[in-house]
């Protein structure tokens, strides 16, 4: 009787209603604390229009100014006129010739045998890990890797996971030694587990680079594969923006390169660039590709134009770096701590969370849009206002931004 009574309690409609009512109560309470982003009603250029007022755009990752570039816009318009808008599933009727041309162009640009595109870099990371790695394989990952990498490992269900201290190569080697011990035990199918080292190329909170040459050296020593998420390096680092692998002269030594098509390329999507057999595996088995709609026609056409432009000239990349050096000097001359950034991501370190929020709010009053980065996005007492340089900035833009920082510093510090 007691068992029946418990079962009846679980199945009774009123108990189900009580459970869902509790859920809705929690959700409504959480809604009271939601953060509503600022609504932008302009293109993502050097300035943004928010509430009919222009603001200097110090917080977008459109490193090269492609988001409002006339050539990209025209390429998208022309493609719409010729091919329409939507595509479909790549495995059915959704592979357009523009997709194939884009993947070929990306592979050539990156210096790899092949490339495959996805609807986002998040999906590319998930595919890269889930398609290749099984539950009994081994992942060794930098502690500060992007959330999309962390989620990719979770989605793959990998049970043997190691996290090494950020960019600490001694700790990476110790984790690889432990992984190699695990590797001695065969999987259920008789094969030995794969070891995959995963790192960001550029770490987006501090702007520092992964010590990729040493990572590759250790990967070879311990028979591991390497995967680099270069979301913030594409279009920024290396010759003509070819990325962090090119920057270090490691073409052919990194097994999997993940790229974003929404940051420097300013459209949307992501890609995996690798040797042909590995790309073929992703073409045939990546669930994020098989069961998701492909990039639209205008997106793909605009991306093709962006890759073409970077192949034609290094002017935009050089302009970006000119602005980076100018802004870095300006901040350091004012006495700001900008950490150890090696990229266009410039963290203006403030320490206290509330100070960072107040500083950002005051900058907004001054006509500068720059985001505060606080705990839990970064460790406690390391809050900062993150500035992202762009080739779209004129020197006057840079001067205006620096002057605003000086005024806010005088007011708050």
Short mmCIF file of C-alpha atoms in Angstrom, two decimals:
data_model
loop_
_atom_site.label_atom_id
_atom_site.label_comp_id
_atom_site.label_asym_id
_atom_site.label_seq_id
_atom_site.Cartn_x
_atom_site.Cartn_y
_atom_site.Cartn_z
CA UNK A 1 0.00 0.00 0.00
CA UNK A 2 2.81 2.38 0.85
CA UNK A 3 4.37 1.85 -2.61
CA UNK A 4 1.09 2.44 -4.38
CA UNK A 5 0.51 5.56 -2.30
CA UNK A 6 3.92 7.02 -3.28
CA UNK A 7 3.34 6.23 -6.95
CA UNK A 8 -0.08 7.83 -6.82
CA UNK A 9 1.46 10.93 -5.25
CA UNK A 10 3.99 11.23 -8.08
CA UNK A 11 1.34 10.70 -10.72
CA UNK A 12 -1.33 12.92 -9.17
CA UNK A 13 -2.04 15.94 -11.42
CA UNK A 14 -1.86 18.40 -8.53
CA UNK A 15 1.75 17.39 -7.76
CA UNK A 16 2.75 17.94 -11.39
CA UNK A 17 1.08 21.30 -11.36
CA UNK A 18 2.91 22.19 -8.16
CA UNK A 19 6.23 21.28 -9.79
CA UNK A 20 5.65 23.36 -12.89
CA UNK A 21 4.25 26.21 -10.81
CA UNK A 22 7.48 26.21 -8.78
CA UNK A 23 9.46 26.37 -12.02
CA UNK A 24 7.47 29.37 -13.27
CA UNK A 25 7.87 31.05 -9.92
CA UNK A 26 11.64 30.65 -10.12
CA UNK A 27 11.75 31.90 -13.69
CA UNK A 28 9.69 35.00 -12.87
CA UNK A 29 11.96 35.78 -9.92
CA UNK A 30 15.03 35.41 -12.12
CA UNK A 31 13.49 37.69 -14.76
CA UNK A 32 13.59 40.56 -12.31
CA UNK A 33 17.40 40.49 -12.54
CA UNK A 34 17.73 40.17 -16.30
CA UNK A 35 20.18 42.46 -18.06
CA UNK A 36 18.83 44.07 -21.21
CA UNK A 37 21.56 44.88 -23.76
CA UNK A 38 21.75 48.28 -25.37
CA UNK A 39 19.77 48.34 -28.61
CA UNK A 40 21.81 49.41 -31.63
CA UNK A 41 20.08 50.87 -34.69
CA UNK A 42 23.05 51.35 -37.01
CA UNK A 43 25.78 49.37 -38.68
CA UNK A 44 28.72 48.07 -36.64
CA UNK A 45 31.28 50.62 -37.78
CA UNK A 46 33.67 52.86 -35.85
CA UNK A 47 30.56 54.42 -34.30
CA UNK A 48 27.22 52.96 -33.24
CA UNK A 49 23.88 54.70 -32.98
CA UNK A 50 22.09 53.99 -29.70
CA UNK A 51 18.94 55.93 -28.93
CA UNK A 52 19.59 58.28 -31.86
CA UNK A 53 23.02 59.25 -30.46
CA UNK A 54 26.41 58.18 -31.94
CA UNK A 55 28.90 56.36 -29.71
CA UNK A 56 32.50 55.45 -30.39
CA UNK A 57 32.52 51.66 -30.75
CA UNK A 58 35.28 50.42 -28.44
CA UNK A 59 33.75 47.00 -27.76
CA UNK A 60 32.98 45.16 -31.02
CA UNK A 61 35.21 42.43 -32.45
CA UNK A 62 34.90 43.75 -36.01
CA UNK A 63 38.65 44.13 -36.21
CA UNK A 64 38.87 45.11 -39.87
CA UNK A 65 35.71 47.18 -40.25
CA UNK A 66 34.15 44.65 -42.63
CA UNK A 67 30.70 44.91 -40.99
CA UNK A 68 29.98 48.07 -42.98
CA UNK A 69 32.45 47.59 -45.83
CA UNK A 70 30.95 48.62 -49.21
CA UNK A 71 32.46 45.69 -51.10
CA UNK A 72 30.99 43.13 -48.72
CA UNK A 73 27.59 44.81 -48.81
CA UNK A 74 27.62 44.90 -52.60
CA UNK A 75 28.67 41.25 -52.81
CA UNK A 76 25.72 40.30 -50.59
CA UNK A 77 23.29 42.40 -52.65
CA UNK A 78 24.52 40.95 -55.94
CA UNK A 79 24.23 37.40 -54.59
CA UNK A 80 20.65 38.02 -53.45
CA UNK A 81 19.73 39.34 -56.89
CA UNK A 82 21.27 36.29 -58.55
CA UNK A 83 20.60 33.44 -56.10
CA UNK A 84 18.02 34.61 -53.55
CA UNK A 85 18.42 34.20 -49.80
CA UNK A 86 18.16 30.78 -48.22
CA UNK A 87 19.96 27.49 -48.81
CA UNK A 88 19.16 24.30 -46.88
CA UNK A 89 20.78 21.23 -45.37
CA UNK A 90 24.22 20.68 -46.86
CA UNK A 91 23.61 16.94 -47.20
CA UNK A 92 20.36 17.41 -49.13
CA UNK A 93 19.67 20.37 -51.39
CA UNK A 94 21.58 23.03 -49.43
CA UNK A 95 25.13 22.90 -50.76
CA UNK A 96 25.43 25.96 -52.96
CA UNK A 97 28.39 26.58 -55.24
CA UNK A 98 29.18 29.64 -53.11
CA UNK A 99 29.67 27.35 -50.08
CA UNK A 100 32.18 25.26 -52.00
CA UNK A 101 33.97 28.36 -53.27
CA UNK A 102 34.15 29.78 -49.74
CA UNK A 103 35.58 26.59 -48.25
CA UNK A 104 38.16 26.39 -51.01
CA UNK A 105 39.10 30.04 -50.48
CA UNK A 106 39.42 29.58 -46.70
CA UNK A 107 41.67 26.53 -47.10
CA UNK A 108 43.88 28.42 -49.54
CA UNK A 109 43.98 31.45 -47.25
CA UNK A 110 44.84 29.33 -44.21
CA UNK A 111 47.37 27.15 -46.02
CA UNK A 112 45.55 23.91 -45.19
CA UNK A 113 44.42 21.06 -47.43
CA UNK A 114 40.72 21.68 -46.85
CA UNK A 115 38.09 23.51 -44.81
CA UNK A 116 34.45 23.04 -43.88
CA UNK A 117 32.05 25.79 -42.76
CA UNK A 118 29.40 25.79 -40.05
CA UNK A 119 26.65 28.20 -39.03
CA UNK A 120 28.77 29.40 -36.07
CA UNK A 121 32.23 28.96 -34.57
CA UNK A 122 30.46 27.50 -31.52
CA UNK A 123 29.12 24.73 -33.76
CA UNK A 124 32.55 24.30 -35.36
CA UNK A 125 34.15 23.72 -31.95
CA UNK A 126 31.44 21.26 -30.96
CA UNK A 127 31.83 19.38 -34.23
CA UNK A 128 35.60 19.31 -34.05
CA UNK A 129 35.59 17.53 -30.70
CA UNK A 130 32.39 15.46 -30.78
CA UNK A 131 33.00 13.96 -34.21
CA UNK A 132 36.58 12.93 -33.51
CA UNK A 133 36.73 12.09 -29.82
CA UNK A 134 34.91 9.27 -28.04
CA UNK A 135 34.10 8.89 -24.36
CA UNK A 136 37.27 6.89 -23.71
CA UNK A 137 39.58 9.36 -25.45
CA UNK A 138 41.53 12.07 -23.59
CA UNK A 139 41.30 15.87 -23.74
CA UNK A 140 43.91 18.23 -22.26
CA UNK A 141 42.63 21.81 -22.21
CA UNK A 142 43.85 25.26 -21.07
CA UNK A 143 41.97 26.39 -17.96
CA UNK A 144 40.99 29.69 -19.61
CA UNK A 145 39.65 28.23 -22.85
CA UNK A 146 36.45 29.73 -24.25
CA UNK A 147 33.08 28.42 -23.07
CA UNK A 148 32.42 26.91 -26.50
CA UNK A 149 35.44 24.60 -26.05
CA UNK A 150 34.30 23.60 -22.57
CA UNK A 151 30.83 22.85 -23.94
CA UNK A 152 32.29 20.95 -26.90
CA UNK A 153 34.10 18.57 -24.56
CA UNK A 154 30.89 18.12 -22.54
CA UNK A 155 28.84 17.39 -25.67
CA UNK A 156 31.42 14.83 -26.78
CA UNK A 157 31.04 13.05 -23.43
CA UNK A 158 34.80 12.69 -23.01
CA UNK A 159 35.38 11.20 -19.57
CA UNK A 160 39.16 11.60 -19.35
CA UNK A 161 39.72 15.36 -19.05
CA UNK A 162 42.69 17.36 -17.84
CA UNK A 163 42.88 21.15 -17.44
CA UNK A 164 46.34 22.73 -17.28
CA UNK A 165 47.11 26.09 -15.66
CA UNK A 166 46.77 28.90 -18.16
CA UNK A 167 49.67 28.83 -20.65
CA UNK A 168 51.79 26.91 -18.12
CA UNK A 169 53.83 24.54 -20.23
CA UNK A 170 55.31 22.68 -17.28
CA UNK A 171 51.79 21.92 -16.07
CA UNK A 172 50.73 20.94 -19.60
CA UNK A 173 53.59 18.46 -19.74
CA UNK A 174 52.64 16.98 -16.38
CA UNK A 175 49.05 16.55 -17.60
CA UNK A 176 50.31 14.94 -20.81
CA UNK A 177 52.38 12.49 -18.78
CA UNK A 178 49.25 11.52 -16.85
CA UNK A 179 47.31 11.27 -20.12
CA UNK A 180 49.98 9.02 -21.59
CA UNK A 181 49.60 6.67 -18.64
CA UNK A 182 45.85 6.52 -19.28
CA UNK A 183 46.52 5.92 -22.95
CA UNK A 184 48.21 2.61 -22.15
CA UNK A 185 44.83 1.08 -21.33
CA UNK A 186 43.04 0.15 -24.57
CA UNK A 187 39.48 1.24 -25.25
CA UNK A 188 36.68 -1.30 -25.50
CA UNK A 189 37.29 -1.58 -29.24
CA UNK A 190 40.94 -2.47 -28.66
CA UNK A 191 42.34 0.82 -29.91
CA UNK A 192 44.36 3.09 -27.65
CA UNK A 193 42.76 6.42 -26.68
CA UNK A 194 43.54 9.58 -28.64
CA UNK A 195 45.00 12.55 -26.77
CA UNK A 196 43.80 15.98 -27.95
CA UNK A 197 45.32 19.24 -26.67
CA UNK A 198 42.92 22.17 -27.06
CA UNK A 199 43.77 25.84 -26.67
CA UNK A 200 42.49 29.24 -27.66
CA UNK A 201 44.88 30.99 -30.01
CA UNK A 202 44.05 34.39 -28.52
CA UNK A 203 42.50 34.53 -25.05
CA UNK A 204 39.65 36.99 -25.34
CA UNK A 205 39.64 38.46 -21.82
CA UNK A 206 43.36 39.37 -21.63
CA UNK A 207 44.40 39.42 -25.28
CA UNK A 208 47.40 37.14 -24.69
CA UNK A 209 48.54 34.43 -27.11
CA UNK A 210 48.83 30.72 -26.45
CA UNK A 211 52.48 29.55 -26.41
CA UNK A 212 51.72 27.55 -29.52
CA UNK A 213 55.28 26.52 -30.52
CA UNK A 214 55.82 24.82 -27.16
CA UNK A 215 52.35 23.24 -27.27
CA UNK A 216 53.13 21.73 -30.67
CA UNK A 217 56.51 20.53 -29.42
CA UNK A 218 54.88 18.77 -26.46
CA UNK A 219 52.14 17.34 -28.66
CA UNK A 220 54.75 15.68 -30.86
CA UNK A 221 56.67 14.41 -27.82
CA UNK A 222 53.56 12.79 -26.32
CA UNK A 223 51.86 11.72 -29.56
CA UNK A 224 48.91 14.08 -29.11
CA UNK A 225 46.73 15.93 -31.60
CA UNK A 226 46.45 19.72 -31.41
CA UNK A 227 43.37 21.93 -31.82
CA UNK A 228 43.48 25.74 -31.81
CA UNK A 229 40.39 27.96 -31.59
CA UNK A 230 41.60 31.06 -33.43
CA UNK A 231 38.39 33.09 -33.25
CA UNK A 232 40.26 36.29 -32.31
CA UNK A 233 43.31 35.61 -34.47
CA UNK A 234 41.66 35.26 -37.87
CA UNK A 235 42.09 38.44 -39.88
CA UNK A 236 44.33 39.84 -37.14
CA UNK A 237 47.53 37.82 -36.69
CA UNK A 238 49.95 36.38 -39.22
CA UNK A 239 50.64 37.48 -42.77
CA UNK A 240 47.59 39.37 -44.03
CA UNK A 241 45.52 38.09 -41.10
CA UNK A 242 46.04 34.36 -41.69
CA UNK A 243 45.89 33.63 -37.98
CA UNK A 244 47.94 32.54 -35.00
CA UNK A 245 49.28 29.36 -36.63
CA UNK A 246 50.72 31.42 -39.48
CA UNK A 247 51.95 34.00 -36.94
CA UNK A 248 54.16 31.34 -35.35
CA UNK A 249 55.11 29.69 -38.65
CA UNK A 250 53.43 26.42 -37.68
CA UNK A 251 51.43 25.63 -40.84
CA UNK A 252 51.04 21.86 -41.11
CA UNK A 253 51.95 21.29 -37.45
CA UNK A 254 48.51 22.05 -35.92
CA UNK A 255 45.94 19.36 -36.63
CA UNK A 256 42.69 21.34 -36.24
CA UNK A 257 42.22 25.09 -36.72
CA UNK A 258 38.88 26.60 -35.73
CA UNK A 259 38.03 30.01 -37.14
CA UNK A 260 35.23 32.50 -36.61
CA UNK A 261 33.58 34.24 -39.56
CA UNK A 262 31.77 36.78 -37.37
CA UNK A 263 34.66 38.72 -35.80
CA UNK A 264 37.32 40.03 -38.20
CA UNK A 265 35.24 38.72 -41.13
CA UNK A 266 32.16 40.46 -39.64
CA UNK A 267 29.45 38.21 -41.06
CA UNK A 268 28.50 34.93 -39.36
CA UNK A 269 29.62 31.33 -39.18
CA UNK A 270 32.72 29.36 -38.35
CA UNK A 271 35.01 26.83 -39.97
CA UNK A 272 37.38 23.94 -39.39
CA UNK A 273 40.58 23.95 -41.45
CA UNK A 274 42.67 20.79 -41.48
CA UNK A 275 44.11 18.00 -43.61
CA UNK A 276 41.72 16.56 -46.19
CA UNK A 277 41.02 13.20 -44.48
CA UNK A 278 40.00 14.92 -41.26
CA UNK A 279 37.81 17.44 -43.08
CA UNK A 280 36.22 14.51 -44.94
CA UNK A 281 35.31 12.99 -41.57
CA UNK A 282 33.60 16.24 -40.57
CA UNK A 283 31.83 16.44 -43.93
CA UNK A 284 30.41 12.97 -43.46
CA UNK A 285 29.80 12.77 -39.71
CA UNK A 286 29.65 16.16 -37.96
CA UNK A 287 26.15 16.34 -36.50
CA UNK A 288 26.27 20.14 -36.28
CA UNK A 289 26.67 20.15 -40.06
CA UNK A 290 24.34 17.27 -40.94
CA UNK A 291 21.39 18.55 -38.91
CA UNK A 292 21.70 22.32 -39.26
CA UNK A 293 20.93 24.72 -42.08
CA UNK A 294 23.86 26.04 -44.09
CA UNK A 295 25.01 29.66 -44.32
CA UNK A 296 22.67 31.87 -46.34
CA UNK A 297 23.54 33.05 -49.84
CA UNK A 298 24.30 36.69 -48.91
CA UNK A 299 26.36 35.68 -45.87
CA UNK A 300 28.45 33.32 -47.98
CA UNK A 301 28.96 35.85 -50.76
CA UNK A 302 30.05 38.55 -48.30
CA UNK A 303 32.50 36.15 -46.66
CA UNK A 304 33.98 35.24 -50.03
CA UNK A 305 34.56 38.93 -50.69
CA UNK A 306 36.23 39.36 -47.29
CA UNK A 307 38.66 36.50 -47.92
CA UNK A 308 39.35 37.91 -51.38
CA UNK A 309 40.11 41.35 -49.94
CA UNK A 310 42.57 39.95 -47.41
CA UNK A 311 44.29 38.06 -50.20
CA UNK A 312 44.63 41.23 -52.25
CA UNK A 313 46.13 43.57 -49.66
CA UNK A 314 47.50 43.74 -46.11
CA UNK A 315 46.50 47.40 -45.73
CA UNK A 316 43.56 46.82 -43.38
CA UNK A 317 45.58 44.51 -41.11
CA UNK A 318 48.39 47.05 -40.99
CA UNK A 319 45.90 49.85 -40.19
CA UNK A 320 44.48 47.73 -37.38
CA UNK A 321 47.91 47.24 -35.83
CA UNK A 322 48.77 50.91 -36.22
CA UNK A 323 45.67 51.71 -34.15
CA UNK A 324 46.55 49.01 -31.61
CA UNK A 325 50.01 50.47 -31.00
CA UNK A 326 48.61 54.01 -30.81
CA UNK A 327 45.95 53.09 -28.26
CA UNK A 328 48.30 50.98 -26.15
CA UNK A 329 50.75 53.87 -25.89
CA UNK A 330 47.93 56.26 -25.05
CA UNK A 331 46.64 54.09 -22.21
CA UNK A 332 50.07 53.40 -20.73
CA UNK A 333 51.02 57.09 -20.96
CA UNK A 334 47.94 57.84 -18.85
CA UNK A 335 49.11 55.33 -16.24
CA UNK A 336 46.59 52.58 -16.98
CA UNK A 337 47.55 48.94 -16.49
CA UNK A 338 46.74 47.13 -19.74
CA UNK A 339 48.00 43.71 -18.70
CA UNK A 340 50.00 41.55 -21.07
CA UNK A 341 47.92 41.81 -24.22
CA UNK A 342 49.62 40.94 -27.50
CA UNK A 343 46.59 41.62 -29.68
CA UNK A 344 43.93 44.30 -30.45
CA UNK A 345 42.15 43.26 -27.24
CA UNK A 346 43.28 45.86 -24.68
CA UNK A 347 42.13 45.20 -21.09
CA UNK A 348 42.16 48.41 -19.05
CA UNK A 349 42.61 46.82 -15.64
CA UNK A 350 40.62 48.36 -12.77
CA UNK A 351 40.37 45.50 -10.26
CA UNK A 352 37.10 46.28 -8.51
CA UNK A 353 33.89 45.11 -10.17
CA UNK A 354 31.86 48.18 -9.22
CA UNK A 355 34.59 50.53 -10.39
CA UNK A 356 34.65 48.78 -13.77
CA UNK A 357 30.87 49.10 -14.08
CA UNK A 358 30.92 52.74 -13.03
CA UNK A 359 33.83 53.48 -15.37
CA UNK A 360 31.97 51.93 -18.31
CA UNK A 361 28.77 53.84 -17.47
CA UNK A 362 30.69 57.12 -17.25
CA UNK A 363 32.40 56.40 -20.59
CA UNK A 364 28.96 55.90 -22.11
CA UNK A 365 27.98 59.35 -20.86
CA UNK A 366 31.11 60.61 -22.64
CA UNK A 367 30.02 58.98 -25.91
CA UNK A 368 32.24 55.88 -25.73
CA UNK A 369 30.78 52.36 -25.68
CA UNK A 370 33.23 50.05 -23.88
CA UNK A 371 32.10 47.05 -21.84
CA UNK A 372 32.99 46.21 -18.23
CA UNK A 373 34.26 42.66 -17.74
CA UNK A 374 33.69 41.45 -14.19
CA UNK A 375 33.49 38.28 -12.10
CA UNK A 376 32.55 35.54 -13.01
CA UNK A 377 33.74 36.30 -16.57
CA UNK A 378 37.18 36.99 -15.06
CA UNK A 379 38.63 36.11 -11.62
CA UNK A 380 37.73 38.28 -8.64
CA UNK A 381 39.68 41.53 -8.31
CA UNK A 382 40.65 41.52 -11.99
CA UNK A 383 37.71 43.52 -13.39
CA UNK A 384 38.48 45.65 -16.40
CA UNK A 385 37.00 47.71 -19.19
CA UNK A 386 37.89 45.82 -22.35
CA UNK A 387 38.78 47.93 -25.37
CA UNK A 388 38.91 46.33 -28.81
CA UNK A 389 40.77 48.20 -31.54
CA UNK A 390 39.57 48.28 -35.13
CA UNK A 391 40.97 49.25 -38.51
CA UNK A 392 37.82 51.37 -38.90
CA UNK A 393 39.12 53.91 -36.34
CA UNK A 394 40.69 57.14 -37.51
CA UNK A 395 43.40 58.73 -35.37
CA UNK A 396 40.78 61.27 -34.33
CA UNK A 397 38.59 58.39 -33.09
CA UNK A 398 41.47 57.00 -31.06
CA UNK A 399 42.24 60.43 -29.60
CA UNK A 400 38.58 60.96 -28.67
CA UNK A 401 38.44 57.59 -26.93
CA UNK A 402 41.65 58.21 -25.00
CA UNK A 403 40.47 61.67 -23.96
CA UNK A 404 37.23 60.18 -22.61
CA UNK A 405 39.20 57.61 -20.57
CA UNK A 406 41.32 60.44 -19.16
CA UNK A 407 38.24 62.41 -18.09
CA UNK A 408 36.58 59.40 -16.48
CA UNK A 409 39.81 58.46 -14.69
CA UNK A 410 40.03 61.98 -13.26
CA UNK A 411 36.40 61.76 -12.10
CA UNK A 412 36.48 58.27 -10.56
CA UNK A 413 40.07 57.53 -9.58
#
